[in-house]
Amino acid sequence: MIRSATPADAAAIATIYNHYVLNTSVTFEEQAVAPSQMAERIMQVQNDGLPWLVLEQNGELLGYAYATKWRVRSAYRFSVESTVYVKDGITAKGLGSRLYQQLLTELKALGLHLVIGGITLPNDKSVALHEKFGFEKCGHFQQVGFKFEQWRDVGYWQKLL
């Protein structure tokens, strides 16, 4: 079941996300996020009128997806950045695709025009997920982040809705 997130989901979302924070370079966050911080993030996204979705199966939260404003200037109001995370150990089972499909459907219904996905490179799985949904690479920043004692590149993919 895919549904809108609530602050009650914050602890489960933080658990999923913190695995990636502490063990991977897919996010440039370097400190674990507390459930209270995650609850604030959920509320901010929803207060901005954007979706934050969770995927639940048998009462367990297995993944989430959301969109944030791309930039604060008003001319950017029809562009968002998307994020999708699935619980470690159950990737490549189609859950991320289900979340992304629902997120894109909701973003289009909101009248948004462009979705942007930022991907720490290399990350073949994330690139494949974005391209599966018609995203096209539009930018590449070399050595823009430093995590785990290594410089990391970030590529950007975009999709017109």
PDB file of C-alpha atoms in Angstrom:
ATOM      1  CA  MET A   1       0.000   0.000   0.000  1.00  0.00           C
ATOM      2  CA  ILE A   2       1.266   3.456  -0.902  1.00  0.00           C
ATOM      3  CA  ARG A   3      -0.075   6.321   1.188  1.00  0.00           C
ATOM      4  CA  SER A   4       0.837   9.793   2.398  1.00  0.00           C
ATOM      5  CA  ALA A   5       3.410   9.900   5.176  1.00  0.00           C
ATOM      6  CA  THR A   6       2.496  11.098   8.638  1.00  0.00           C
ATOM      7  CA  PRO A   7       4.766  12.258  11.473  1.00  0.00           C
ATOM      8  CA  ALA A   8       4.153   8.823  13.039  1.00  0.00           C
ATOM      9  CA  ASP A   9       6.189   7.351  10.146  1.00  0.00           C
ATOM     10  CA  ALA A  10       9.243   9.451  10.993  1.00  0.00           C
ATOM     11  CA  ALA A  11      11.083   6.807  13.049  1.00  0.00           C
ATOM     12  CA  ALA A  12      10.721   4.126  10.347  1.00  0.00           C
ATOM     13  CA  ILE A  13      11.723   6.590   7.621  1.00  0.00           C
ATOM     14  CA  ALA A  14      14.747   7.704   9.659  1.00  0.00           C
ATOM     15  CA  THR A  15      15.807   4.071  10.104  1.00  0.00           C
ATOM     16  CA  ILE A  16      15.680   3.465   6.337  1.00  0.00           C
ATOM     17  CA  TYR A  17      17.467   6.722   5.535  1.00  0.00           C
ATOM     18  CA  ASN A  18      20.134   6.447   8.237  1.00  0.00           C
ATOM     19  CA  HIS A  19      21.416   3.208   6.738  1.00  0.00           C
ATOM     20  CA  TYR A  20      22.264   5.184   3.594  1.00  0.00           C
ATOM     21  CA  VAL A  21      23.641   8.139   5.571  1.00  0.00           C
ATOM     22  CA  LEU A  22      26.013   6.020   7.639  1.00  0.00           C
ATOM     23  CA  ASN A  23      27.013   3.349   5.104  1.00  0.00           C
ATOM     24  CA  THR A  24      26.831   4.812   1.597  1.00  0.00           C
ATOM     25  CA  SER A  25      27.616   7.896  -0.409  1.00  0.00           C
ATOM     26  CA  VAL A  26      24.187   8.078  -2.092  1.00  0.00           C
ATOM     27  CA  THR A  27      23.350  10.933   0.265  1.00  0.00           C
ATOM     28  CA  PHE A  28      25.813  13.608   1.291  1.00  0.00           C
ATOM     29  CA  GLU A  29      24.332  13.820   4.749  1.00  0.00           C
ATOM     30  CA  GLU A  30      26.961  12.510   7.177  1.00  0.00           C
ATOM     31  CA  GLN A  31      25.166  12.390  10.550  1.00  0.00           C
ATOM     32  CA  ALA A  32      22.206  10.181  11.383  1.00  0.00           C
ATOM     33  CA  VAL A  33      18.867  11.980  11.349  1.00  0.00           C
ATOM     34  CA  ALA A  34      16.726  11.809  14.480  1.00  0.00           C
ATOM     35  CA  PRO A  35      13.058  10.837  14.123  1.00  0.00           C
ATOM     36  CA  SER A  36      12.072  14.311  15.329  1.00  0.00           C
ATOM     37  CA  GLN A  37      14.128  15.899  12.545  1.00  0.00           C
ATOM     38  CA  MET A  38      12.545  13.547  10.014  1.00  0.00           C
ATOM     39  CA  ALA A  39       9.066  14.462  11.271  1.00  0.00           C
ATOM     40  CA  GLU A  40       9.921  18.140  10.691  1.00  0.00           C
ATOM     41  CA  ARG A  41      11.104  17.350   7.156  1.00  0.00           C
ATOM     42  CA  ILE A  42       7.899  15.462   6.371  1.00  0.00           C
ATOM     43  CA  MET A  43       5.787  18.340   7.637  1.00  0.00           C
ATOM     44  CA  GLN A  44       7.810  20.921   5.678  1.00  0.00           C
ATOM     45  CA  VAL A  45       7.372  19.025   2.402  1.00  0.00           C
ATOM     46  CA  GLN A  46       3.654  18.620   2.997  1.00  0.00           C
ATOM     47  CA  ASN A  47       3.285  22.262   4.117  1.00  0.00           C
ATOM     48  CA  ASP A  48       4.829  23.205   0.755  1.00  0.00           C
ATOM     49  CA  GLY A  49       1.954  21.329  -0.896  1.00  0.00           C
ATOM     50  CA  LEU A  50       4.152  18.478  -2.130  1.00  0.00           C
ATOM     51  CA  PRO A  51       3.757  14.724  -1.637  1.00  0.00           C
ATOM     52  CA  TRP A  52       5.708  12.551   0.776  1.00  0.00           C
ATOM     53  CA  LEU A  53       4.685   8.946   0.170  1.00  0.00           C
ATOM     54  CA  VAL A  54       5.416   5.724   2.031  1.00  0.00           C
ATOM     55  CA  LEU A  55       5.095   2.129   0.893  1.00  0.00           C
ATOM     56  CA  GLU A  56       3.815  -0.258   3.526  1.00  0.00           C
ATOM     57  CA  GLN A  57       3.533  -4.015   3.359  1.00  0.00           C
ATOM     58  CA  ASN A  58       2.051  -6.115   6.180  1.00  0.00           C
ATOM     59  CA  GLY A  59       2.297  -3.102   8.485  1.00  0.00           C
ATOM     60  CA  GLU A  60       6.000  -2.541   7.789  1.00  0.00           C
ATOM     61  CA  LEU A  61       7.262   0.614   6.103  1.00  0.00           C
ATOM     62  CA  LEU A  62       9.575  -0.526   3.286  1.00  0.00           C
ATOM     63  CA  GLY A  63      10.295   2.687   1.392  1.00  0.00           C
ATOM     64  CA  TYR A  64       9.403   6.278   0.772  1.00  0.00           C
ATOM     65  CA  ALA A  65       9.435   8.943  -1.917  1.00  0.00           C
ATOM     66  CA  TYR A  66       8.943  12.688  -1.869  1.00  0.00           C
ATOM     67  CA  ALA A  67       9.568  15.891  -3.761  1.00  0.00           C
ATOM     68  CA  THR A  68      10.980  19.197  -2.584  1.00  0.00           C
ATOM     69  CA  LYS A  69      11.096  22.611  -4.148  1.00  0.00           C
ATOM     70  CA  TRP A  70      13.979  22.870  -6.589  1.00  0.00           C
ATOM     71  CA  ARG A  71      14.828  26.445  -5.598  1.00  0.00           C
ATOM     72  CA  VAL A  72      13.132  29.165  -3.557  1.00  0.00           C
ATOM     73  CA  ARG A  73      12.744  31.819  -6.278  1.00  0.00           C
ATOM     74  CA  SER A  74       9.171  31.987  -7.570  1.00  0.00           C
ATOM     75  CA  ALA A  75      10.064  31.301 -11.199  1.00  0.00           C
ATOM     76  CA  TYR A  76      11.134  27.790 -10.108  1.00  0.00           C
ATOM     77  CA  ARG A  77       7.708  27.004  -8.593  1.00  0.00           C
ATOM     78  CA  PHE A  78       6.876  24.379 -11.250  1.00  0.00           C
ATOM     79  CA  SER A  79      10.121  22.405 -10.737  1.00  0.00           C
ATOM     80  CA  VAL A  80      10.874  19.922  -7.968  1.00  0.00           C
ATOM     81  CA  GLU A  81      13.611  17.533  -6.915  1.00  0.00           C
ATOM     82  CA  SER A  82      12.590  13.940  -6.268  1.00  0.00           C
ATOM     83  CA  THR A  83      13.875  11.436  -3.723  1.00  0.00           C
ATOM     84  CA  VAL A  84      13.222   7.705  -3.366  1.00  0.00           C
ATOM     85  CA  TYR A  85      14.625   5.320  -0.746  1.00  0.00           C
ATOM     86  CA  VAL A  86      13.890   1.644  -0.129  1.00  0.00           C
ATOM     87  CA  LYS A  87      14.859  -0.339   2.951  1.00  0.00           C
ATOM     88  CA  ASP A  88      18.302  -1.922   2.660  1.00  0.00           C
ATOM     89  CA  GLY A  89      18.225  -5.556   1.612  1.00  0.00           C
ATOM     90  CA  ILE A  90      15.025  -5.347  -0.431  1.00  0.00           C
ATOM     91  CA  THR A  91      16.138  -3.178  -3.327  1.00  0.00           C
ATOM     92  CA  ALA A  92      15.660  -4.402  -6.919  1.00  0.00           C
ATOM     93  CA  LYS A  93      12.209  -5.827  -6.124  1.00  0.00           C
ATOM     94  CA  GLY A  94      10.190  -3.112  -7.851  1.00  0.00           C
ATOM     95  CA  LEU A  95       9.292  -1.156  -4.704  1.00  0.00           C
ATOM     96  CA  GLY A  96      11.258   1.922  -5.754  1.00  0.00           C
ATOM     97  CA  SER A  97       9.559   1.817  -9.144  1.00  0.00           C
ATOM     98  CA  ARG A  98       6.103   1.632  -7.536  1.00  0.00           C
ATOM     99  CA  LEU A  99       6.916   4.604  -5.329  1.00  0.00           C
ATOM    100  CA  TYR A 100       8.399   6.615  -8.192  1.00  0.00           C
ATOM    101  CA  GLN A 101       5.411   5.937 -10.448  1.00  0.00           C
ATOM    102  CA  GLN A 102       2.993   7.136  -7.782  1.00  0.00           C
ATOM    103  CA  LEU A 103       5.139  10.183  -6.984  1.00  0.00           C
ATOM    104  CA  LEU A 104       5.309  11.211 -10.652  1.00  0.00           C
ATOM    105  CA  THR A 105       1.551  10.740 -11.028  1.00  0.00           C
ATOM    106  CA  GLU A 106       0.879  12.981  -8.044  1.00  0.00           C
ATOM    107  CA  LEU A 107       3.372  15.622  -9.171  1.00  0.00           C
ATOM    108  CA  LYS A 108       1.758  15.797 -12.607  1.00  0.00           C
ATOM    109  CA  ALA A 109      -1.696  16.106 -11.009  1.00  0.00           C
ATOM    110  CA  LEU A 110      -0.375  19.071  -9.013  1.00  0.00           C
ATOM    111  CA  GLY A 111       0.489  20.851 -12.262  1.00  0.00           C
ATOM    112  CA  LEU A 112       4.245  20.603 -11.857  1.00  0.00           C
ATOM    113  CA  HIS A 113       6.346  20.792 -15.011  1.00  0.00           C
ATOM    114  CA  LEU A 114       9.824  19.400 -14.291  1.00  0.00           C
ATOM    115  CA  VAL A 115      11.227  16.771 -11.923  1.00  0.00           C
ATOM    116  CA  ILE A 116      14.946  16.680 -11.175  1.00  0.00           C
ATOM    117  CA  GLY A 117      16.858  13.748  -9.715  1.00  0.00           C
ATOM    118  CA  GLY A 118      20.341  14.195  -8.296  1.00  0.00           C
ATOM    119  CA  ILE A 119      22.459  11.033  -8.195  1.00  0.00           C
ATOM    120  CA  THR A 120      25.821  10.506  -6.506  1.00  0.00           C
ATOM    121  CA  LEU A 121      27.980   8.768  -9.096  1.00  0.00           C
ATOM    122  CA  PRO A 122      28.632   6.007  -9.784  1.00  0.00           C
ATOM    123  CA  ASN A 123      25.215   4.531  -9.010  1.00  0.00           C
ATOM    124  CA  ASP A 124      24.017   2.321 -11.859  1.00  0.00           C
ATOM    125  CA  LYS A 125      20.819   1.247 -10.048  1.00  0.00           C
ATOM    126  CA  SER A 126      19.635   4.810  -9.471  1.00  0.00           C
ATOM    127  CA  VAL A 127      20.532   5.859 -13.010  1.00  0.00           C
ATOM    128  CA  ALA A 128      18.567   2.876 -14.362  1.00  0.00           C
ATOM    129  CA  LEU A 129      15.557   3.706 -12.166  1.00  0.00           C
ATOM    130  CA  HIS A 130      15.454   7.313 -13.353  1.00  0.00           C
ATOM    131  CA  GLU A 131      15.946   6.425 -17.012  1.00  0.00           C
ATOM    132  CA  LYS A 132      13.219   3.761 -16.761  1.00  0.00           C
ATOM    133  CA  PHE A 133      10.812   6.636 -16.081  1.00  0.00           C
ATOM    134  CA  GLY A 134      12.078   8.793 -18.925  1.00  0.00           C
ATOM    135  CA  PHE A 135      14.556  10.988 -17.065  1.00  0.00           C
ATOM    136  CA  GLU A 136      17.457  12.251 -19.174  1.00  0.00           C
ATOM    137  CA  LYS A 137      20.885  13.270 -17.920  1.00  0.00           C
ATOM    138  CA  CYS A 138      21.232  17.041 -17.985  1.00  0.00           C
ATOM    139  CA  GLY A 139      24.263  17.826 -15.841  1.00  0.00           C
ATOM    140  CA  HIS A 140      27.336  16.484 -14.099  1.00  0.00           C
ATOM    141  CA  PHE A 141      29.295  18.095 -11.277  1.00  0.00           C
ATOM    142  CA  GLN A 142      32.727  16.620 -10.705  1.00  0.00           C
ATOM    143  CA  GLN A 143      34.060  16.195  -7.169  1.00  0.00           C
ATOM    144  CA  VAL A 144      31.275  18.321  -5.689  1.00  0.00           C
ATOM    145  CA  GLY A 145      30.979  16.370  -2.411  1.00  0.00           C
ATOM    146  CA  PHE A 146      33.449  14.795  -0.017  1.00  0.00           C
ATOM    147  CA  LYS A 147      32.308  11.750   1.953  1.00  0.00           C
ATOM    148  CA  PHE A 148      34.150   8.762   3.386  1.00  0.00           C
ATOM    149  CA  GLU A 149      37.452  10.428   2.523  1.00  0.00           C
ATOM    150  CA  GLN A 150      36.660  10.503  -1.203  1.00  0.00           C
ATOM    151  CA  TRP A 151      35.529  13.167  -3.634  1.00  0.00           C
ATOM    152  CA  ARG A 152      32.154  12.336  -5.154  1.00  0.00           C
ATOM    153  CA  ASP A 153      30.524  13.393  -8.421  1.00  0.00           C
ATOM    154  CA  VAL A 154      26.835  14.170  -8.763  1.00  0.00           C
ATOM    155  CA  GLY A 155      24.835  13.829 -11.956  1.00  0.00           C
ATOM    156  CA  TYR A 156      21.441  15.399 -12.560  1.00  0.00           C
ATOM    157  CA  TRP A 157      18.602  13.816 -14.518  1.00  0.00           C
ATOM    158  CA  GLN A 158      15.392  15.619 -15.467  1.00  0.00           C
ATOM    159  CA  LYS A 159      11.944  14.677 -16.681  1.00  0.00           C
ATOM    160  CA  LEU A 160       9.306  16.954 -18.169  1.00  0.00           C
ATOM    161  CA  LEU A 161       5.886  15.946 -16.891  1.00  0.00           C
TER     162      LEU A 161
END
